[in-house]
Short mmCIF file of C-alpha atoms and ligand atoms in Angstrom, two decimals:
data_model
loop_
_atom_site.label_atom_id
_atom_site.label_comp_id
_atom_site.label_asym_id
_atom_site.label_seq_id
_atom_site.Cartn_x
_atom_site.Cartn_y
_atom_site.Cartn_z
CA UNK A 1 -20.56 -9.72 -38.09
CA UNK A 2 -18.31 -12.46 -39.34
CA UNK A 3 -19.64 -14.45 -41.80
CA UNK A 4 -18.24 -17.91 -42.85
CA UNK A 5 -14.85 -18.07 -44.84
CA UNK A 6 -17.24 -20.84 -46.89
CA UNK A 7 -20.00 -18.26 -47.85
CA UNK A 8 -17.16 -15.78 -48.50
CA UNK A 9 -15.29 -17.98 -50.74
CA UNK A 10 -18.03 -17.50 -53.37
CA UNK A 11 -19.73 -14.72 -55.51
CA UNK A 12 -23.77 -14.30 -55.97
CA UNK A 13 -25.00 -15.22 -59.51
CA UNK A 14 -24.10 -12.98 -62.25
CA UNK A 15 -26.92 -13.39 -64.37
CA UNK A 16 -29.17 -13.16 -61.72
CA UNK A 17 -27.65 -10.26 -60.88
CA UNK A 18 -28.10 -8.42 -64.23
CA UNK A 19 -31.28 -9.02 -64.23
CA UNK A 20 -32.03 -7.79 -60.87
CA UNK A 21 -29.85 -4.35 -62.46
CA UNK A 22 -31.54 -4.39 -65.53
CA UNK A 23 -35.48 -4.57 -63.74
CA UNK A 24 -34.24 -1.87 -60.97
CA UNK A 25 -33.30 0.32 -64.22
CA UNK A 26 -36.70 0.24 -65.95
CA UNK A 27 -38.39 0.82 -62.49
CA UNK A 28 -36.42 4.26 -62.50
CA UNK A 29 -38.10 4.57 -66.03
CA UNK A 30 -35.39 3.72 -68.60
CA UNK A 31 -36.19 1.55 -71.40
CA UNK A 32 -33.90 -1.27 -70.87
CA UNK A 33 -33.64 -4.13 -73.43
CA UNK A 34 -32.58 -7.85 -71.45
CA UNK A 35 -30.93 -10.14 -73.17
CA UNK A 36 -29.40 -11.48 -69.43
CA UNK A 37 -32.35 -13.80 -68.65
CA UNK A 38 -31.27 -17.73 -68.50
CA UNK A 39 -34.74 -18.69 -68.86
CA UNK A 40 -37.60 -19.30 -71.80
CA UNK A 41 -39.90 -16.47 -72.06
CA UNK A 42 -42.82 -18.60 -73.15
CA UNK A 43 -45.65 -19.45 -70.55
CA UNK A 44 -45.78 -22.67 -68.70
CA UNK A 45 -48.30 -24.70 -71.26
CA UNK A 46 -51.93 -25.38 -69.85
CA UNK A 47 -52.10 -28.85 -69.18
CA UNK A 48 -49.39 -28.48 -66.99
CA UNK A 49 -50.69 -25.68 -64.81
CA UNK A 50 -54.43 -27.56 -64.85
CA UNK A 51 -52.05 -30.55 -63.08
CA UNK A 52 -50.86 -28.22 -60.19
CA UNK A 53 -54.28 -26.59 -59.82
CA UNK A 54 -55.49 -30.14 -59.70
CA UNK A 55 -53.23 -31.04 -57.21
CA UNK A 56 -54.09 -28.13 -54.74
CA UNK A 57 -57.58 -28.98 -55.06
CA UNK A 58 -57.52 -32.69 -53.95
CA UNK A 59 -55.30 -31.28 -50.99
CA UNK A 60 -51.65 -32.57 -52.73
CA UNK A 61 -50.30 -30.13 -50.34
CA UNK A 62 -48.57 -31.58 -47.87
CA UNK A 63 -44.34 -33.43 -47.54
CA UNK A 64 -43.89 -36.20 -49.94
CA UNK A 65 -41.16 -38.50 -49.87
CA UNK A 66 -37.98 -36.00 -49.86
CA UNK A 67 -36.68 -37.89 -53.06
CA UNK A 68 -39.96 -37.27 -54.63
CA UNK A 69 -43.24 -38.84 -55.21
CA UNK A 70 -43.44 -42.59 -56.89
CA UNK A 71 -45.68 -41.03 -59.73
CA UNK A 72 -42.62 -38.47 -60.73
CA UNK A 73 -39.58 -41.05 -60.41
CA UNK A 74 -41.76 -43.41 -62.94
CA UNK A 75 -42.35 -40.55 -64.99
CA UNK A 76 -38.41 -39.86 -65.16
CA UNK A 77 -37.61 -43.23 -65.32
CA UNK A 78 -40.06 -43.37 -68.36
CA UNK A 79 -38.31 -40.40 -69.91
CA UNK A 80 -34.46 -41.39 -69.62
CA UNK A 81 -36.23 -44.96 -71.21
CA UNK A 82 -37.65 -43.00 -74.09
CA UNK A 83 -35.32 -39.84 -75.05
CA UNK A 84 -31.75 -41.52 -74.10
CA UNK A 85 -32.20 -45.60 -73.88
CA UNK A 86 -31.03 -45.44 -70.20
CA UNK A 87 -32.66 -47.82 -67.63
CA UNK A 88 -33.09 -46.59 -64.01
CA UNK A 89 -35.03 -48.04 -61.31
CA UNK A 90 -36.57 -45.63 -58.44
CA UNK A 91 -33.72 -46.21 -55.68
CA UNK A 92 -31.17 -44.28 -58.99
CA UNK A 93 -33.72 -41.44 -59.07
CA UNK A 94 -34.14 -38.53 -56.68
CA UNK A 95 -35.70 -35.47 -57.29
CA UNK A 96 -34.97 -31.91 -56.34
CA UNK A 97 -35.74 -28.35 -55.98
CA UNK A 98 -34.41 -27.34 -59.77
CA UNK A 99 -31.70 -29.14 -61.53
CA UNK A 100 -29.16 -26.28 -59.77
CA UNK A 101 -30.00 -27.38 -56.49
CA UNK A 102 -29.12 -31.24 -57.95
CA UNK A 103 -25.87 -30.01 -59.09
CA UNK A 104 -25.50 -28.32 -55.48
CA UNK A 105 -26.66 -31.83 -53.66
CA UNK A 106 -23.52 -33.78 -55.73
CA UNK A 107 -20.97 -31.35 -55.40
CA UNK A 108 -21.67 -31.49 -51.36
CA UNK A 109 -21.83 -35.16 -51.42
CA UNK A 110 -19.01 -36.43 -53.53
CA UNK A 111 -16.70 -33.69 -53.06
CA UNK A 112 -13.59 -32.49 -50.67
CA UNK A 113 -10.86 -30.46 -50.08
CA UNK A 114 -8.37 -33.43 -51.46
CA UNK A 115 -10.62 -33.14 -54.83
CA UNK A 116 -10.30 -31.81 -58.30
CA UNK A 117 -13.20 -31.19 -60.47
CA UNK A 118 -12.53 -30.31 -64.37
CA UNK A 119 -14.90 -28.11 -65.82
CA UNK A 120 -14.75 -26.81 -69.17
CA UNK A 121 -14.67 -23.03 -69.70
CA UNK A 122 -16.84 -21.31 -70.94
CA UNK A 123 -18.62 -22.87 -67.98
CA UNK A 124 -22.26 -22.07 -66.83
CA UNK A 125 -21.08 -19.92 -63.72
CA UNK A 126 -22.59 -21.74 -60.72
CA UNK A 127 -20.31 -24.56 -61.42
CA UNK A 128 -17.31 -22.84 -60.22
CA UNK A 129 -19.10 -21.88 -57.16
CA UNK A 130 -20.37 -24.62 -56.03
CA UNK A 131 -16.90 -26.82 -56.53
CA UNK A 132 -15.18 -23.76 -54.63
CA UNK A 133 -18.43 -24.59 -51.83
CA UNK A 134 -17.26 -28.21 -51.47
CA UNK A 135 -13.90 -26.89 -50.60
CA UNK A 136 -12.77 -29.16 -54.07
CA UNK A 137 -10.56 -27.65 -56.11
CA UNK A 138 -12.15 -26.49 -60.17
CA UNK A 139 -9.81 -27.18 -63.08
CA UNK A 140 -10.72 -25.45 -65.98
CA UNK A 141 -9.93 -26.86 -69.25
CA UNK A 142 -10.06 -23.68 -71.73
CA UNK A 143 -11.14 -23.68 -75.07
CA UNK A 144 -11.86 -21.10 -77.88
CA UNK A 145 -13.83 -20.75 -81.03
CA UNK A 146 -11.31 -22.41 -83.32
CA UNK A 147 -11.48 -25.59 -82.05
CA UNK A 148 -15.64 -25.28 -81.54
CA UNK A 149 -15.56 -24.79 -77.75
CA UNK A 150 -15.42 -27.64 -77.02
CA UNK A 151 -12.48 -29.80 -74.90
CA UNK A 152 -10.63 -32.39 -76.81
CA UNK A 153 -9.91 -35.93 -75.44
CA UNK A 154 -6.04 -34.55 -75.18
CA UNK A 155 -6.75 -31.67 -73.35
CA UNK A 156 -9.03 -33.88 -70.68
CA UNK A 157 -6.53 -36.39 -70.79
CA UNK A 158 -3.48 -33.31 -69.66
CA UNK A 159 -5.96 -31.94 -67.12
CA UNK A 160 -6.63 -35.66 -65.23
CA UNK A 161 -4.15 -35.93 -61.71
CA UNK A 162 -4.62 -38.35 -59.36
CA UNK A 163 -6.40 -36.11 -57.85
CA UNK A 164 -9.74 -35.69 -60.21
CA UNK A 165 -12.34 -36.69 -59.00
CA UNK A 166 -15.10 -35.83 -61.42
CA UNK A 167 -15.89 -33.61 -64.75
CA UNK A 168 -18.56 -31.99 -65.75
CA UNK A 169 -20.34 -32.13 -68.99
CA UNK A 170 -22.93 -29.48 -69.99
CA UNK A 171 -24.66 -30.17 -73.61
CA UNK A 172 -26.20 -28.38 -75.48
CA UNK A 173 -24.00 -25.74 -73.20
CA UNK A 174 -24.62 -22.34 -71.48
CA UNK A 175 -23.34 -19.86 -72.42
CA UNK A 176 -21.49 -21.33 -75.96
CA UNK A 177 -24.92 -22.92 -77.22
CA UNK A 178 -22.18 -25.73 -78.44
CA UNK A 179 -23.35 -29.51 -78.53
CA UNK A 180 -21.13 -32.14 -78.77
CA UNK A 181 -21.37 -35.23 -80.98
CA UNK A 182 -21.65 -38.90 -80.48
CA UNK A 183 -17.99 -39.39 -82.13
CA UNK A 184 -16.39 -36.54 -79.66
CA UNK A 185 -18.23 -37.86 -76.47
CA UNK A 186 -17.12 -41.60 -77.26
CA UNK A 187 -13.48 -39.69 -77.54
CA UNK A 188 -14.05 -38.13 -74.32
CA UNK A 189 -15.40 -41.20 -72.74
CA UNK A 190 -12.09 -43.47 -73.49
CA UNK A 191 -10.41 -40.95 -71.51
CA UNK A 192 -13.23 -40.96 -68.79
CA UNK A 193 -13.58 -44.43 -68.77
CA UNK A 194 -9.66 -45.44 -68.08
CA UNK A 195 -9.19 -43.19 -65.34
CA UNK A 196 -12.24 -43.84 -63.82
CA UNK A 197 -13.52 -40.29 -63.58
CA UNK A 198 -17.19 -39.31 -62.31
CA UNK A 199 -18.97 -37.69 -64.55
CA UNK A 200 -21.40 -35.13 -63.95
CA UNK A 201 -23.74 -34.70 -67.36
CA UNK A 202 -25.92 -31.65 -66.86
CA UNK A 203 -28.48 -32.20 -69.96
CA UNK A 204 -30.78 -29.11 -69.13
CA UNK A 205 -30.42 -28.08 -72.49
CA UNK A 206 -31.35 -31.33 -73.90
CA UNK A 207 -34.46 -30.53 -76.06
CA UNK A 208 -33.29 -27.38 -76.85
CA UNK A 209 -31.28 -28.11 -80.29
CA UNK A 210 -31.17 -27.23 -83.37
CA UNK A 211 -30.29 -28.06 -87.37
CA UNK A 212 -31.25 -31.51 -87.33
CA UNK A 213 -28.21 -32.03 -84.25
CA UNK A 214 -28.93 -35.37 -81.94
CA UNK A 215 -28.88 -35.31 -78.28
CA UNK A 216 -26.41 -37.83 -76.85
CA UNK A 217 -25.73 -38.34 -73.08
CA UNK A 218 -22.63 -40.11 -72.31
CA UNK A 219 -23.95 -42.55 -70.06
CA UNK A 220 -25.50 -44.19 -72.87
CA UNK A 221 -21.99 -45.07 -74.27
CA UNK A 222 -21.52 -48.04 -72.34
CA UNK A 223 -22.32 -49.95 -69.03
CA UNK A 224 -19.18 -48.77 -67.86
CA UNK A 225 -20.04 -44.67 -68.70
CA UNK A 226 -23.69 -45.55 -67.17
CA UNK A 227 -21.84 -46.32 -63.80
CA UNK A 228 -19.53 -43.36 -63.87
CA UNK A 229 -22.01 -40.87 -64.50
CA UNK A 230 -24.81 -39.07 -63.22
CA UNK A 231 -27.37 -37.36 -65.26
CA UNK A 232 -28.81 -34.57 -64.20
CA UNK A 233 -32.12 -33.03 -65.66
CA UNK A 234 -35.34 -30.74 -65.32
CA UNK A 235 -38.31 -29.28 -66.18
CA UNK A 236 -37.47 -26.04 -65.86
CA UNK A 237 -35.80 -24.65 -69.73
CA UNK A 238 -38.00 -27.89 -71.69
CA UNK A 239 -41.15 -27.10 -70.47
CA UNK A 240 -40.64 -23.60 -69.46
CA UNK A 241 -41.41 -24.18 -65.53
CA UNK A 242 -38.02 -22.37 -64.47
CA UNK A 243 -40.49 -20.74 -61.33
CA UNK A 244 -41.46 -24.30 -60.67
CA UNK A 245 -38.29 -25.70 -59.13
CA UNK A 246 -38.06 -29.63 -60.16
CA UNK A 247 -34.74 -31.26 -60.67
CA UNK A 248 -33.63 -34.43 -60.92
CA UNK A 249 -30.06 -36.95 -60.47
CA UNK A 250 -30.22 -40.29 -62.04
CA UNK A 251 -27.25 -42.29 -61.42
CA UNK A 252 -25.74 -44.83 -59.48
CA UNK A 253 -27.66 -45.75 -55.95
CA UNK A 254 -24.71 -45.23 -52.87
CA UNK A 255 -24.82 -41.13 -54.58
CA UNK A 256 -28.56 -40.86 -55.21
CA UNK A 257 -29.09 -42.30 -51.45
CA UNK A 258 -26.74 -39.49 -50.24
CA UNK A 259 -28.25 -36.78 -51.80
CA UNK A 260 -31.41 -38.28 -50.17
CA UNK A 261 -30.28 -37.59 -46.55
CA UNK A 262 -28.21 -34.29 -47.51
CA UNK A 263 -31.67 -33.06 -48.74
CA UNK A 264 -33.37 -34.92 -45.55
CA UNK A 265 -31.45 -32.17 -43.61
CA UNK A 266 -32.35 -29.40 -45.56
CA UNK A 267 -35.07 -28.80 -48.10
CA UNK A 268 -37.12 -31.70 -47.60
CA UNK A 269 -39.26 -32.59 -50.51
CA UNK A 270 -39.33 -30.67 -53.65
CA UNK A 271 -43.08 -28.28 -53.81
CA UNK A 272 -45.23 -31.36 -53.88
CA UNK A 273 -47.61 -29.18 -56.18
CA UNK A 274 -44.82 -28.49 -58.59
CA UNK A 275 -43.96 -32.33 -58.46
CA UNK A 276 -47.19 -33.12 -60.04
CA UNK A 277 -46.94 -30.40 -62.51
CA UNK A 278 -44.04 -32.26 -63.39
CA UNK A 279 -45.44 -35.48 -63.70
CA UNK A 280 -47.96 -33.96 -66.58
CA UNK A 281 -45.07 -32.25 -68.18
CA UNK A 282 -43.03 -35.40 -68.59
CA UNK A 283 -45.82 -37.88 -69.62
CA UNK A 284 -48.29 -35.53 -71.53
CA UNK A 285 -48.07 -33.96 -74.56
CA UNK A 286 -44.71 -32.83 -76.24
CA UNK A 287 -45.77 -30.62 -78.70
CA UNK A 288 -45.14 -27.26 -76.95
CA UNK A 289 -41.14 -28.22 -77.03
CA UNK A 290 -41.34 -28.37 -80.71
CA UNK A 291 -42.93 -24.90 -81.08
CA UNK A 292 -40.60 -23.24 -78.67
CA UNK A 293 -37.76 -24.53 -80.44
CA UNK A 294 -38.89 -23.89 -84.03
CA UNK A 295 -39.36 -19.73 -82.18
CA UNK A 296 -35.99 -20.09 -80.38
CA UNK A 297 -34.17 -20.89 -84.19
CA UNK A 298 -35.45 -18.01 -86.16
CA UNK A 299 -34.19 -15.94 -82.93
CA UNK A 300 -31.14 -17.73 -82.82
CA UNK A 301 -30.60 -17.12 -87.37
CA UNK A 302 -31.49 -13.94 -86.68
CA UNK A 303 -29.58 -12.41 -83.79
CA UNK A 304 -26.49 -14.18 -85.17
CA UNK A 305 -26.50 -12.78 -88.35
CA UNK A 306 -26.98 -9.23 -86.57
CA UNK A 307 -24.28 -9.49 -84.52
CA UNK A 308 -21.95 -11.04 -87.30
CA UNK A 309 -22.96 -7.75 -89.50
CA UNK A 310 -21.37 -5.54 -86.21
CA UNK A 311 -17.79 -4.51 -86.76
CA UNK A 312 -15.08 -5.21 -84.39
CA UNK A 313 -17.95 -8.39 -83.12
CA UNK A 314 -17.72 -12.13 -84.08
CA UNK A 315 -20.22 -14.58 -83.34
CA UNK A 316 -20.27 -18.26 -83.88
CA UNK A 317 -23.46 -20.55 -84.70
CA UNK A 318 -24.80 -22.01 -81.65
CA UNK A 319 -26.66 -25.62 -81.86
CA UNK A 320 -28.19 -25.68 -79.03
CA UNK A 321 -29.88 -23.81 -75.86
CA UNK A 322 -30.86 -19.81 -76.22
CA UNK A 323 -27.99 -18.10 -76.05
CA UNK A 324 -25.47 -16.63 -78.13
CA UNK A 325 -21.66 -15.82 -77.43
CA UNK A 326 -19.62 -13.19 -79.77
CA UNK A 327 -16.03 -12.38 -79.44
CA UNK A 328 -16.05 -8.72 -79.17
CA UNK A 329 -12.75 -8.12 -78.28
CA UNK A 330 -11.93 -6.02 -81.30
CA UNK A 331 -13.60 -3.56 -79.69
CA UNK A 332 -11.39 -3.44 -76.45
CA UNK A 333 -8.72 -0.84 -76.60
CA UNK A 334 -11.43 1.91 -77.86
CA UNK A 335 -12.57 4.80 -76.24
CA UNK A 336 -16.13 6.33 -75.63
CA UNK A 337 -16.12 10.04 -73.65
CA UNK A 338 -12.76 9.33 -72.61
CA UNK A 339 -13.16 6.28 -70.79
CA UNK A 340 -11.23 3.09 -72.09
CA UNK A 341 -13.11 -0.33 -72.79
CA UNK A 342 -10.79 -3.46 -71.92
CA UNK A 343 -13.06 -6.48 -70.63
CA UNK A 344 -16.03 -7.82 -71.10
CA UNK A 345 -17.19 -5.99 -68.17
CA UNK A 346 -16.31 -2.92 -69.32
CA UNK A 347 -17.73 -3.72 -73.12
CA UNK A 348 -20.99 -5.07 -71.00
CA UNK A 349 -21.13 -1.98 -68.85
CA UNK A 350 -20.70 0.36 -71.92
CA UNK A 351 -23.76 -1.08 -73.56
CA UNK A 352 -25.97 -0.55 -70.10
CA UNK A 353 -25.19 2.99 -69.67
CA UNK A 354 -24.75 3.94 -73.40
CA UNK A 355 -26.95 1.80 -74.89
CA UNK A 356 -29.60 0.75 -72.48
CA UNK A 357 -29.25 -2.84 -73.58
CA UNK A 358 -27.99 -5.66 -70.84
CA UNK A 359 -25.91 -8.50 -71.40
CA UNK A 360 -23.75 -10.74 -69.23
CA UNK A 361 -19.62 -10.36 -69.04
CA UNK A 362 -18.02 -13.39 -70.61
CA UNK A 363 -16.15 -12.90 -67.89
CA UNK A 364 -18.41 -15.14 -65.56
CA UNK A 365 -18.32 -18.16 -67.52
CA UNK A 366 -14.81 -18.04 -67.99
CA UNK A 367 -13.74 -15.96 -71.37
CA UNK A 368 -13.32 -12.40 -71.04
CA UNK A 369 -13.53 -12.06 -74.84
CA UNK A 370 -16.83 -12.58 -74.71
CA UNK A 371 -20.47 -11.64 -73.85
CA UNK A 372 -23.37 -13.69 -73.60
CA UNK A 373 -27.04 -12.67 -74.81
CA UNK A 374 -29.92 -14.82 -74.18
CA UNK A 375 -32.28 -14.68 -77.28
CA UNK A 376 -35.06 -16.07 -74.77
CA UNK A 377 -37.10 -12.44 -75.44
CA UNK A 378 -39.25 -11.62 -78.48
CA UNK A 379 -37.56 -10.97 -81.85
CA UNK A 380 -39.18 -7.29 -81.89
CA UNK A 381 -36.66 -6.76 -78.91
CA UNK A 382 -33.90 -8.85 -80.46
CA UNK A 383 -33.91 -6.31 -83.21
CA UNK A 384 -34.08 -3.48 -81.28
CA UNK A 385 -31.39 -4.34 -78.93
CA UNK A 386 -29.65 -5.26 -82.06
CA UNK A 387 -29.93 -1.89 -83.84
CA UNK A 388 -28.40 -0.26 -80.00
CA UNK A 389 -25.59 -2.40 -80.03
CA UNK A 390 -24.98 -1.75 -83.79
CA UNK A 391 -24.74 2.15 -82.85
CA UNK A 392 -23.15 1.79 -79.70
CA UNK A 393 -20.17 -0.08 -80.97
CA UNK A 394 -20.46 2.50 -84.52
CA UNK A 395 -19.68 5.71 -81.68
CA UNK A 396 -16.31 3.53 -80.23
CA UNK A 397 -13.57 5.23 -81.79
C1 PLP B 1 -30.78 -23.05 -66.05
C2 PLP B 1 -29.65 -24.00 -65.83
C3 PLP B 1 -29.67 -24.96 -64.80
C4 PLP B 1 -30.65 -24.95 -63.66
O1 PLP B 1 -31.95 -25.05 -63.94
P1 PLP B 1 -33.03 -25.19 -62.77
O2 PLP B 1 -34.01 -24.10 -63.02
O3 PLP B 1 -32.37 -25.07 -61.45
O4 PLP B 1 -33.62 -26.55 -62.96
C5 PLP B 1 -28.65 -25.90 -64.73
N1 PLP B 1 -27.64 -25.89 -65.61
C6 PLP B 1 -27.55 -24.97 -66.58
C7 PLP B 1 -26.41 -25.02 -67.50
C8 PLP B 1 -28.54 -23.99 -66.71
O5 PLP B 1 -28.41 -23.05 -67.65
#
């Protein structure tokens, strides 16, 4: 069978992927410890689920508008009002089956082969994939620990061609937890702002921040950021409804209208069950965002300080989202039984079969320095898994 050189061009998900490895393992009986999974491992809270049951019981079953209910796009409206000062009306809203399949629905509409797209590395992997998808070409700006991980306004302003069509933004950031400031995005936006470059804010990581750090979405800037960019946002890591599926696009009308039809064609309407779920979890109660987070942060002290305590493995502070990303390439160059470890993959592999502990290759986002651990898992297993990786790396020689 010959597939499509389109579907070919790209890879599946990585961290997906690990986890898929790391259940089959434990089904063969072996006591794997995950720290691959990019989602929150608290429950969904109650007054959400009561919402959905409610909904299935008064027969909320059936389409909906495909750019979701009325009752949703007020409650989003309501929210980007609230949380980031940013005024939308319903024709700048549509809503969608997880914020990844937003991000999907903009690369298809706005991009083409004659495109580039800068994204900064270490990227969340389905970026490059779905740029590569629109048959766009990705421009990776690189950046390292030194200077935070995060791009400077000279390094956007080298990577812009006549070409670029768009960047995308992504803080608090998977994997580098990193969150960037008001000062550095009103940098980044006098760059943005004289070229004229889309920009494509993914804020899924928005209420997940820590040490006393402010959210700031660039659209807020100015008028003239609010009409370049297009905010994207869910439910899924805020409220922990990652199962759910509801994403959402607020930006300017002539894009939200197109990912209207592109979705028209395909999906339909996001689960209109989930969609009122949704509409509880934006207008209801917030507390269960501030206990998460106040868990996530004596994870996050924790596991860093571990991993900081490992020889040969260095691991910066993250602000923001649940995951952590040490440098371990001190380690590469060493042996275990003979074989040699010098990537990520190999370093990642090494702790699966030697350790039983999984991680993700910093090679996937980007940096092959690197490997990322989500500290979305109990702190029982954080120490665990921490105490495995301490002896694994102890037996490199
Ligand atoms: C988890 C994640 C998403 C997608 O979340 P959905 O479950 O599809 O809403 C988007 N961007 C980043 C960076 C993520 O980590």
């Amino acid at each position: 069978m010959k597939l499509s050189s389109r579907i070919s061009s790209i890879k599946p998900s990585p961290t997906l992927e690990i986890t898929v490895k790391a259940n089959a393992l434990r089904a063969e009986g072996r006591d794997v410890i995950g720290f691959g999974a990019g989602e929150p491992d608290f429950d969904t809270p109650d007054t959400i689920k009561k919402a959905a049951v409610k909904a299935i019981e008064e027969g909320f079953t059936k389409y909906t508008p495909v750019d979701g209910i009325v009752e949703l796009k007020d409650a989003i409206i309501k929210k980007l009002k609230r949380d980031n000062q940013l005024d939308y009306t319903r024709s700048e809203i549509v809503v969608s089956c997880g914020a990844k399949h937003t991000l999907y629905n903009i690369t298809q509409v706005l991009f083409e082969e004659t495109d580039e797209v800068i994204i900064p590395s270490p990227y969340w992997v389905s970026y490059l994939d779905m740029v590569i998808l629109s048959g766009a070409t990705p421009v990776i700006i690189g950046t390292d620990p030194a200077q935070g991980f995060k791009i400077s306004p000279r390094q956007l302003e080298k990577a812009i061609t006549a070409k670029t069509k768009a960047i995308i933004i992504n803080s608090p950031a998977n994997p580098t937890g990193v969150v960037y400031t008001l000062p550095e995005l009103k940098a980044l936006a006098e760059v943005i702002g004289e070229k004229e470059v889309l920009v494509i804010s993914d804020d899924i990581y928005e209420k997940i921040i820590y040490d006393d750090m402010h959210f700031c979405n660039i659209a807020s800037l100015s008028e003239e950021m609010k009409r370049l960019t297009i905010v994207v946002n869910g439910v899924s890591k805020t409220y922990s409804m990652t199962g759910w599926r509801i994403g959402y696009a607020a930006g300017p009308e002539e894009i939200v209208a197109a990912i209207t039809k592109l979705q028209s064609q395909n999906t339909s309407n996001p689960t209109s069950i989930s969609q009122c779920a949704a509409v509880e979890a934006l207008n209801g109660n917030q507390s269960s965002i501030g206990e998460m987070v106040d868990e996530f942060k004596k994870r996050r002290d924790f596991i860093v300080d571990a991993l900081n305590d490992i020889p040969g493995i260095s691991c910066m502070l993250p602000q923001g989202a649940f995951y952590v990303f040490p440098d371990v390439s001190a380690c590469y160059g060493k042996v275990y039984n003979g074989k040699k470890i010098s990537s990520s993959s190999d370093f990642a592999a090494y702790l699966l079969d030697e350790a039983n502990v999984a991680v993700v290759p910093g090679a996937d986002f980007g940096n092959d320095k690197h490997i990322r651990l989500s500290y979305a898992t109990s702190l029982r297993h954080i120490e665990e898994g921490m105490k495995r990786i301490t002896n694994a790396v102890l037996k490199l020689s």
